[in-house]
Amino acid sequence: MMNKRQLELYIHIPFCARKCAYCDFLSFAVPEHTYRNYMDKLIEEIYGQSACFQDSCVTSIFLGGGTPSILPPELVEELFAVLYNCFTVAEDAEVTIEANPGTLTMEKLEVYKESGINRLSLGLQSADDQELRMLGRIHTFDDFLKSYQRARQAGFANISVDLMSALPGQDAYSWKNTLRKVMMLKPEHISAYSLIIEEGTPFYERYGRADASLDGGMAGNKRAVPVKSVLPGNSWNNYMELPPLPDEDMDREIYHMTKGLLASQGYERYEISNYARPGYECRHNIGYWTGVDYLGLGLGASSYISGYRYRNEADLHRYLSLDLQKAGAAARDIQGLTLEEKMEEFMFLGLRMMQGVSGNEFLGRFGRNMWKVYDLAFRKLQGQGLIEVEMPWVRLTARGIDVSNRVFHEFLLE
Ligand code: SF4
């Protein structure tokens, strides 16, 4: 097992009860009978693809979406039985399911445990019901509390909570309130991203390209694929009355407050937007940020295998009509990365981590001296106080984190 190549699995479930007003992930509502059809195809794809990965050992599985917890529990059970049958999965693999309050029952949670799922990622976003309504979420804070308590009762000892800041009308007080309520529950992990206004969403109609993000945030292995939003019972015009977004100063204040408050309760920031109690950092995401190969399965899922990147077919009807027993039948936009592109990506993703990037790792991976390849960029950014060097590591400073996108730009090679 130890000689096998490390592989991460991401499985995409694109279904949601309804579309949130800010969301451009590949997700939508479908009639329930579609769940079965989709699962049949997904299982076909797993059989087809797994034959090419018999020399790999899966160290993490991430069932993301969409809302995977919307599926009937027997489908999740079947999916994991097939995954464990088809792949070599490490005994201590981190196995995560994304779940949304309002879709989690005790029965589902028990099936998850029995299926080998050992980590739950709960999408809360805000503890303020009015903010949740503005976002178009299907649940209240009370629904979240019930889901959280049920998950603890079912024995989940590793729970992550997703939060979102820079919401319409949000101030430091309401954000602090959300953080405090969540910290009282003592989840093992908290993700805190800034809202990004994405084209094709009702929020874009209201706010235009007022990108409120400081960090260009990204959750799990999700890949944003613009899709027209579907809001049953809602019209895009309902969103025109929303309050303005917080300005950049407020956004930054919220961001710095988050680090301080979470640190006071034992959460360490290990990535620009992710915090964990010691030992509970998300191994799946760390793999992504440090360049571990990942295989995406399901509609629109992204993969990065041996220096090649591709995305699966993103049209549901086409995906359902493919012969997925043939390995790679769903792969689209296959792109082989050049050495320069691999080095650039290694720097962008690695610098998201607070530990930074190691020159030794860079040398081992690319056979090139990182300090020479990026000599000019390092000198410039160090002069501006945006990075710090502690051999063999280089990492962002607090100021560098505030302008991380600008810093990352410096690592583009001509
Ligand atoms: S934000 Fe999450 S729950 Fe809401 S529509 Fe998008 S994927 Fe579904």
Short mmCIF file of C-alpha atoms and ligand atoms in Angstrom, two decimals:
data_model
loop_
_atom_site.label_atom_id
_atom_site.label_comp_id
_atom_site.label_asym_id
_atom_site.label_seq_id
_atom_site.Cartn_x
_atom_site.Cartn_y
_atom_site.Cartn_z
CA MET A 1 0.00 0.00 0.00
CA MET A 2 2.80 2.42 0.92
CA ASN A 3 4.48 2.08 -2.54
CA LYS A 4 1.33 3.17 -4.30
CA ARG A 5 0.90 6.69 -5.69
CA GLN A 6 -1.16 9.04 -3.58
CA LEU A 7 -4.52 9.98 -5.09
CA GLU A 8 -7.40 12.12 -3.89
CA LEU A 9 -10.96 11.57 -5.08
CA TYR A 10 -13.52 14.30 -5.58
CA ILE A 11 -17.08 13.24 -6.41
CA HIS A 12 -19.57 15.83 -7.57
CA ILE A 13 -23.28 15.71 -6.71
CA PRO A 14 -24.77 18.66 -8.61
CA PHE A 15 -28.21 18.70 -6.98
CA CYS A 16 -29.65 21.28 -4.59
CA ALA A 17 -33.13 21.89 -3.19
CA ARG A 18 -32.98 25.28 -4.93
CA LYS A 19 -30.38 27.70 -6.13
CA CYS A 20 -28.85 30.24 -3.71
CA ALA A 21 -28.78 33.82 -4.98
CA TYR A 22 -24.98 34.14 -5.10
CA CYS A 23 -24.10 30.66 -6.35
CA ASP A 24 -22.52 29.83 -9.69
CA PHE A 25 -21.33 26.34 -8.79
CA LEU A 26 -22.50 23.59 -11.09
CA SER A 27 -25.66 22.85 -9.14
CA PHE A 28 -29.40 22.85 -9.76
CA ALA A 29 -32.71 21.35 -8.68
CA VAL A 30 -34.00 18.23 -10.46
CA PRO A 31 -36.94 15.85 -10.00
CA GLU A 32 -36.06 13.14 -7.47
CA HIS A 33 -36.07 10.31 -10.01
CA THR A 34 -32.99 11.91 -11.60
CA TYR A 35 -30.92 11.04 -8.50
CA ARG A 36 -31.09 7.32 -9.36
CA ASN A 37 -30.21 7.90 -13.03
CA TYR A 38 -27.27 10.05 -12.04
CA MET A 39 -25.99 7.54 -9.51
CA ASP A 40 -26.11 4.76 -12.11
CA LYS A 41 -23.95 6.85 -14.43
CA LEU A 42 -21.59 7.90 -11.67
CA ILE A 43 -21.07 4.27 -10.68
CA GLU A 44 -20.43 3.41 -14.33
CA GLU A 45 -17.80 6.15 -14.42
CA ILE A 46 -16.19 4.87 -11.21
CA TYR A 47 -15.87 1.38 -12.68
CA GLY A 48 -14.50 2.81 -15.94
CA GLN A 49 -11.95 5.15 -14.35
CA SER A 50 -10.79 3.05 -11.42
CA ALA A 51 -9.19 0.49 -13.75
CA CYS A 52 -6.55 3.16 -14.56
CA PHE A 53 -5.72 3.80 -10.91
CA GLN A 54 -4.93 0.37 -9.56
CA ASP A 55 -1.39 1.57 -8.72
CA SER A 56 -2.78 4.38 -6.53
CA CYS A 57 -3.80 4.63 -2.92
CA VAL A 58 -6.68 6.97 -2.15
CA THR A 59 -5.86 9.12 0.88
CA SER A 60 -8.96 11.32 0.84
CA ILE A 61 -12.45 11.28 -0.61
CA PHE A 62 -14.56 14.43 -0.84
CA LEU A 63 -18.21 14.14 -1.77
CA GLY A 64 -19.09 17.70 -2.72
CA GLY A 65 -21.69 19.63 -4.62
CA GLY A 66 -24.28 20.89 -4.86
CA THR A 67 -25.79 19.30 -1.82
CA PRO A 68 -24.73 15.64 -1.53
CA SER A 69 -26.89 15.28 1.59
CA ILE A 70 -29.97 15.76 -0.59
CA LEU A 71 -29.53 12.19 -1.88
CA PRO A 72 -31.53 9.36 -0.33
CA PRO A 73 -29.20 7.54 2.11
CA GLU A 74 -29.30 4.24 0.22
CA LEU A 75 -27.69 5.93 -2.81
CA VAL A 76 -24.83 7.26 -0.69
CA GLU A 77 -24.38 3.79 0.83
CA GLU A 78 -24.26 2.22 -2.63
CA LEU A 79 -21.81 4.84 -3.90
CA PHE A 80 -19.32 4.21 -1.09
CA ALA A 81 -19.64 0.43 -1.40
CA VAL A 82 -18.59 0.81 -5.06
CA LEU A 83 -15.78 3.25 -4.26
CA TYR A 84 -14.27 0.94 -1.63
CA ASN A 85 -14.63 -1.98 -4.00
CA CYS A 86 -12.96 -0.23 -6.95
CA PHE A 87 -10.13 1.75 -5.31
CA THR A 88 -7.49 0.98 -2.71
CA VAL A 89 -8.45 3.37 0.08
CA ALA A 90 -5.98 4.07 2.91
CA GLU A 91 -7.19 2.89 6.30
CA ASP A 92 -6.83 6.38 7.73
CA ALA A 93 -8.30 8.17 4.69
CA GLU A 94 -10.17 11.41 5.35
CA VAL A 95 -13.67 10.94 3.94
CA THR A 96 -15.83 14.07 3.81
CA ILE A 97 -19.41 14.72 2.78
CA GLU A 98 -20.77 18.23 2.27
CA ALA A 99 -24.16 18.66 3.86
CA ASN A 100 -26.66 21.45 4.14
CA PRO A 101 -28.95 22.06 7.11
CA GLY A 102 -32.51 21.20 6.21
CA THR A 103 -31.44 18.05 4.37
CA LEU A 104 -29.82 16.01 7.18
CA THR A 105 -31.77 13.34 9.04
CA MET A 106 -30.53 10.96 11.74
CA GLU A 107 -31.03 8.06 9.34
CA LYS A 108 -28.77 9.71 6.76
CA LEU A 109 -26.08 10.48 9.34
CA GLU A 110 -26.05 6.89 10.57
CA VAL A 111 -25.71 5.60 7.00
CA TYR A 112 -22.83 8.04 6.42
CA LYS A 113 -20.99 6.68 9.45
CA GLU A 114 -21.56 3.09 8.36
CA SER A 115 -20.33 3.98 4.86
CA GLY A 116 -16.94 5.10 6.21
CA ILE A 117 -17.57 8.87 6.09
CA ASN A 118 -15.60 10.40 8.96
CA ARG A 119 -15.87 14.13 8.29
CA LEU A 120 -18.88 16.36 7.81
CA SER A 121 -18.70 19.78 6.14
CA LEU A 122 -21.80 21.79 7.04
CA GLY A 123 -22.79 24.82 4.96
CA LEU A 124 -24.06 27.48 7.36
CA GLN A 125 -22.73 30.78 5.88
CA SER A 126 -24.36 32.98 8.55
CA ALA A 127 -26.00 32.65 11.98
CA ASP A 128 -28.34 35.53 11.15
CA ASP A 129 -31.67 34.42 9.68
CA GLN A 130 -32.15 37.65 7.77
CA GLU A 131 -28.75 37.23 6.11
CA LEU A 132 -29.60 33.62 5.29
CA ARG A 133 -32.82 34.76 3.64
CA MET A 134 -30.97 37.37 1.60
CA LEU A 135 -28.57 34.68 0.40
CA GLY A 136 -31.51 32.53 -0.68
CA ARG A 137 -30.48 29.69 1.66
CA ILE A 138 -33.14 27.07 2.38
CA HIS A 139 -32.45 26.90 6.14
CA THR A 140 -32.46 28.96 9.33
CA PHE A 141 -29.80 29.05 12.04
CA ASP A 142 -32.05 26.83 14.14
CA ASP A 143 -32.11 24.23 11.35
CA PHE A 144 -28.33 24.30 11.39
CA LEU A 145 -28.22 23.82 15.17
CA LYS A 146 -30.46 20.76 14.89
CA SER A 147 -28.30 19.30 12.12
CA TYR A 148 -25.13 19.97 14.09
CA GLN A 149 -26.44 18.35 17.25
CA ARG A 150 -27.72 15.35 15.31
CA ALA A 151 -24.30 14.94 13.73
CA ARG A 152 -22.61 14.93 17.15
CA GLN A 153 -25.18 12.40 18.43
CA ALA A 154 -24.46 10.21 15.44
CA GLY A 155 -20.79 10.23 16.50
CA PHE A 156 -19.20 12.66 14.05
CA ALA A 157 -16.02 13.89 15.74
CA ASN A 158 -14.74 15.95 12.84
CA ILE A 159 -17.13 18.68 11.70
CA SER A 160 -16.32 21.68 9.55
CA VAL A 161 -18.59 24.72 9.28
CA ASP A 162 -18.58 26.95 6.17
CA LEU A 163 -19.12 30.66 6.75
CA MET A 164 -19.30 33.59 4.38
CA SER A 165 -18.45 37.21 5.14
CA ALA A 166 -18.88 40.51 3.26
CA LEU A 167 -22.62 39.82 2.91
CA PRO A 168 -25.08 42.57 1.90
CA GLY A 169 -25.50 45.01 4.78
CA GLN A 170 -23.16 43.04 7.03
CA ASP A 171 -21.18 44.92 9.69
CA ALA A 172 -18.52 43.88 12.18
CA TYR A 173 -21.15 43.32 14.87
CA SER A 174 -23.23 40.81 12.88
CA TRP A 175 -20.12 38.93 11.70
CA LYS A 176 -18.82 38.72 15.25
CA ASN A 177 -22.19 37.38 16.32
CA THR A 178 -22.01 34.63 13.69
CA LEU A 179 -18.48 33.69 14.70
CA ARG A 180 -19.31 33.61 18.41
CA LYS A 181 -22.37 31.41 17.91
CA VAL A 182 -20.36 28.97 15.82
CA MET A 183 -17.33 28.92 18.13
CA MET A 184 -19.59 28.03 21.07
CA LEU A 185 -20.37 24.77 19.28
CA LYS A 186 -16.65 23.94 19.03
CA PRO A 187 -16.49 22.52 15.50
CA GLU A 188 -13.08 21.14 14.61
CA HIS A 189 -12.73 23.26 11.47
CA ILE A 190 -14.10 26.56 10.14
CA SER A 191 -13.89 27.89 6.57
CA ALA A 192 -14.53 31.61 6.23
CA TYR A 193 -14.64 32.95 2.68
CA SER A 194 -15.66 36.36 1.44
CA LEU A 195 -18.68 36.58 -0.82
CA ILE A 196 -17.71 36.81 -4.49
CA ILE A 197 -20.21 38.33 -6.90
CA GLU A 198 -20.36 35.93 -9.85
CA GLU A 199 -21.79 36.67 -13.27
CA GLY A 200 -25.06 34.93 -14.10
CA THR A 201 -26.39 35.06 -10.53
CA PRO A 202 -29.17 37.25 -9.07
CA PHE A 203 -26.50 38.95 -6.94
CA TYR A 204 -24.67 39.94 -10.11
CA GLU A 205 -27.87 41.58 -11.38
CA ARG A 206 -28.01 43.56 -8.17
CA TYR A 207 -24.35 44.37 -7.58
CA GLY A 208 -22.60 43.99 -10.91
CA ARG A 209 -18.91 43.19 -10.80
CA ALA A 210 -18.45 44.47 -7.26
CA ASP A 211 -16.15 41.63 -6.30
CA ALA A 212 -15.98 41.83 -2.52
CA SER A 213 -13.40 39.11 -2.15
CA LEU A 214 -9.98 39.77 -0.65
CA ASP A 215 -8.64 36.40 -1.47
CA GLY A 216 -10.33 34.91 -4.52
CA GLY A 217 -11.55 32.17 -2.18
CA MET A 218 -12.15 28.55 -3.18
CA ALA A 219 -13.85 25.76 -1.17
CA GLY A 220 -12.76 22.12 -1.46
CA ASN A 221 -12.28 20.96 -5.03
CA LYS A 222 -15.25 22.95 -6.29
CA ARG A 223 -14.89 24.46 -9.69
CA ALA A 224 -17.14 27.39 -10.45
CA VAL A 225 -19.02 26.78 -13.68
CA PRO A 226 -21.38 29.61 -14.63
CA VAL A 227 -24.93 28.34 -14.83
CA LYS A 228 -28.14 30.31 -15.04
CA SER A 229 -29.71 30.45 -11.61
CA VAL A 230 -33.05 28.79 -10.99
CA LEU A 231 -35.04 30.30 -8.19
CA PRO A 232 -38.45 28.69 -7.93
CA GLY A 233 -40.89 31.11 -6.38
CA ASN A 234 -38.37 33.95 -6.62
CA SER A 235 -37.75 36.57 -9.22
CA TRP A 236 -34.38 38.20 -9.77
CA ASN A 237 -36.13 41.50 -9.07
CA ASN A 238 -36.64 40.42 -5.44
CA TYR A 239 -32.93 40.99 -4.97
CA MET A 240 -32.87 44.58 -6.20
CA GLU A 241 -33.87 45.87 -2.75
CA LEU A 242 -30.91 44.30 -0.97
CA PRO A 243 -28.63 46.61 1.07
CA PRO A 244 -25.21 47.52 -0.35
CA LEU A 245 -22.17 45.32 0.14
CA PRO A 246 -19.70 46.26 2.88
CA ASP A 247 -16.90 48.47 1.59
CA GLU A 248 -13.32 47.26 1.35
CA ASP A 249 -12.32 48.65 4.75
CA MET A 250 -15.16 46.81 6.47
CA ASP A 251 -14.31 43.66 4.56
CA ARG A 252 -10.70 43.90 5.75
CA GLU A 253 -11.74 44.65 9.33
CA ILE A 254 -13.96 41.57 9.31
CA TYR A 255 -11.11 39.54 7.90
CA HIS A 256 -8.61 40.55 10.58
CA MET A 257 -11.18 40.18 13.35
CA THR A 258 -11.83 36.61 12.21
CA LYS A 259 -8.23 35.56 12.72
CA GLY A 260 -8.04 37.16 16.18
CA LEU A 261 -11.34 35.76 17.46
CA LEU A 262 -10.73 32.26 16.16
CA ALA A 263 -7.16 32.22 17.49
CA SER A 264 -8.47 33.11 20.95
CA GLN A 265 -10.53 29.90 20.85
CA GLY A 266 -7.71 27.62 19.67
CA TYR A 267 -8.27 27.76 15.91
CA GLU A 268 -5.15 28.20 13.87
CA ARG A 269 -5.32 29.74 10.43
CA TYR A 270 -3.49 27.26 8.20
CA GLU A 271 -4.67 28.68 4.87
CA ILE A 272 -5.88 32.14 3.82
CA SER A 273 -9.54 31.29 4.52
CA ASN A 274 -9.36 28.12 6.62
CA TYR A 275 -8.98 27.59 10.36
CA ALA A 276 -8.69 24.40 12.39
CA ARG A 277 -7.99 23.00 15.80
CA PRO A 278 -4.56 21.31 15.77
CA GLY A 279 -4.71 18.05 13.81
CA TYR A 280 -8.00 18.85 12.05
CA GLU A 281 -6.71 20.72 9.00
CA CYS A 282 -8.57 19.48 5.89
CA ARG A 283 -6.20 16.93 4.38
CA HIS A 284 -8.10 16.83 1.09
CA ASN A 285 -7.67 20.58 0.53
CA ILE A 286 -4.06 20.54 1.67
CA GLY A 287 -3.45 17.88 -0.99
CA TYR A 288 -4.97 20.19 -3.58
CA TRP A 289 -2.88 23.17 -2.46
CA THR A 290 0.32 21.13 -2.45
CA GLY A 291 -0.13 19.53 -5.88
CA VAL A 292 -1.28 15.97 -5.05
CA ASP A 293 -3.03 14.26 -8.00
CA TYR A 294 -6.81 14.28 -7.75
CA LEU A 295 -9.41 12.44 -9.75
CA GLY A 296 -12.78 14.14 -10.19
CA LEU A 297 -15.79 11.93 -10.83
CA GLY A 298 -19.27 13.06 -11.77
CA LEU A 299 -20.74 15.97 -13.67
CA GLY A 300 -18.29 18.81 -14.33
CA ALA A 301 -15.72 17.47 -11.84
CA SER A 302 -12.11 18.61 -12.33
CA SER A 303 -9.06 16.35 -12.31
CA TYR A 304 -5.32 16.86 -12.13
CA ILE A 305 -3.41 13.72 -13.00
CA SER A 306 0.32 13.46 -13.81
CA GLY A 307 0.57 17.07 -14.98
CA TYR A 308 -2.66 16.98 -17.02
CA ARG A 309 -5.72 18.91 -16.08
CA TYR A 310 -9.23 18.34 -17.42
CA ARG A 311 -12.86 18.78 -16.55
CA ASN A 312 -15.72 16.33 -16.98
CA GLU A 313 -18.67 16.96 -19.27
CA ALA A 314 -20.79 19.62 -17.53
CA ASP A 315 -24.12 19.11 -19.33
CA LEU A 316 -26.30 16.69 -17.38
CA HIS A 317 -28.15 15.24 -20.37
CA ARG A 318 -24.94 14.65 -22.28
CA TYR A 319 -23.23 13.16 -19.20
CA LEU A 320 -26.14 10.75 -18.73
CA SER A 321 -25.92 9.60 -22.35
CA LEU A 322 -22.17 8.84 -22.37
CA ASP A 323 -20.71 5.33 -22.33
CA LEU A 324 -18.75 5.85 -19.12
CA GLN A 325 -17.42 2.31 -18.95
CA LYS A 326 -14.75 3.64 -21.28
CA ALA A 327 -12.07 5.34 -19.18
CA GLY A 328 -11.90 9.07 -19.86
CA ALA A 329 -15.19 9.19 -21.80
CA ALA A 330 -16.39 12.21 -19.79
CA ALA A 331 -13.07 14.12 -19.94
CA ARG A 332 -13.19 17.53 -21.65
CA ASP A 333 -10.68 20.38 -22.12
CA ILE A 334 -7.63 18.21 -21.47
CA GLN A 335 -4.63 20.45 -20.92
CA GLY A 336 -1.03 19.36 -20.39
CA LEU A 337 0.80 21.84 -18.16
CA THR A 338 4.25 23.06 -19.15
CA LEU A 339 7.05 23.08 -16.57
CA GLU A 340 6.56 26.83 -16.18
CA GLU A 341 2.83 26.45 -15.58
CA LYS A 342 3.45 23.73 -13.00
CA MET A 343 5.92 25.94 -11.16
CA GLU A 344 3.52 28.90 -11.25
CA GLU A 345 0.68 26.81 -9.90
CA PHE A 346 2.88 25.34 -7.20
CA MET A 347 3.65 28.88 -6.01
CA PHE A 348 0.06 30.27 -6.20
CA LEU A 349 -1.47 27.35 -4.38
CA GLY A 350 1.38 26.76 -1.93
CA LEU A 351 1.48 30.39 -0.82
CA ARG A 352 -2.19 30.13 0.18
CA MET A 353 -0.94 27.95 3.03
CA MET A 354 0.39 29.79 6.06
CA GLN A 355 3.45 27.52 6.23
CA GLY A 356 4.34 28.76 2.73
CA VAL A 357 6.37 27.05 0.05
CA SER A 358 9.59 25.12 0.55
CA GLY A 359 12.56 25.61 -1.78
CA ASN A 360 13.62 22.01 -1.08
CA GLU A 361 10.21 20.70 -2.19
CA PHE A 362 10.39 22.89 -5.30
CA LEU A 363 13.84 21.48 -6.17
CA GLY A 364 12.71 17.90 -5.60
CA ARG A 365 9.65 18.36 -7.75
CA PHE A 366 10.96 20.41 -10.65
CA GLY A 367 14.75 20.00 -10.49
CA ARG A 368 15.05 23.80 -10.43
CA ASN A 369 16.30 26.20 -7.79
CA MET A 370 13.27 28.19 -6.60
CA TRP A 371 15.44 31.05 -5.29
CA LYS A 372 16.96 31.52 -8.76
CA VAL A 373 13.76 31.01 -10.77
CA TYR A 374 11.94 33.64 -8.70
CA ASP A 375 14.88 35.79 -7.65
CA LEU A 376 13.39 39.05 -8.97
CA ALA A 377 9.90 38.39 -7.60
CA PHE A 378 11.26 37.47 -4.16
CA ARG A 379 13.44 40.59 -3.98
CA LYS A 380 10.60 42.88 -5.03
CA LEU A 381 8.00 41.35 -2.70
CA GLN A 382 10.39 41.15 0.25
CA GLY A 383 11.25 44.82 -0.29
CA GLN A 384 7.54 45.64 -0.11
CA GLY A 385 7.09 43.58 3.06
CA LEU A 386 4.66 41.18 1.36
CA ILE A 387 6.62 37.94 1.82
CA GLU A 388 9.08 36.65 4.40
CA VAL A 389 11.84 34.09 4.01
CA GLU A 390 12.85 31.58 6.64
CA MET A 391 15.04 29.04 4.86
CA PRO A 392 13.98 26.85 3.15
CA TRP A 393 10.49 28.42 3.37
CA VAL A 394 8.92 31.50 1.85
CA ARG A 395 5.50 32.66 2.98
CA LEU A 396 3.11 35.61 2.81
CA THR A 397 3.25 38.25 5.53
CA ALA A 398 0.03 39.63 7.04
CA ARG A 399 0.23 42.50 4.52
CA GLY A 400 0.89 40.02 1.73
CA ILE A 401 -2.28 38.12 2.63
CA ASP A 402 -4.32 41.33 2.28
CA VAL A 403 -3.15 41.70 -1.32
CA SER A 404 -2.54 38.02 -2.09
CA ASN A 405 -3.87 38.18 -5.65
CA ARG A 406 -1.35 40.89 -6.48
CA VAL A 407 1.43 38.84 -4.90
CA PHE A 408 0.46 35.72 -6.84
CA HIS A 409 0.64 37.71 -10.05
CA GLU A 410 4.37 38.21 -9.49
CA PHE A 411 4.93 34.46 -9.85
CA LEU A 412 3.76 34.31 -13.44
CA LEU A 413 6.68 33.32 -15.67
CA GLU A 414 6.93 34.87 -19.12
S1 SF4 B 1 -24.42 27.67 -2.55
FE1 SF4 B 1 -24.37 25.48 -2.16
S2 SF4 B 1 -26.46 25.00 -1.48
FE2 SF4 B 1 -26.57 26.99 -2.48
S3 SF4 B 1 -27.10 26.51 -4.60
FE3 SF4 B 1 -24.88 26.65 -4.51
S4 SF4 B 1 -24.17 24.57 -4.20
FE4 SF4 B 1 -26.37 24.61 -3.69
#
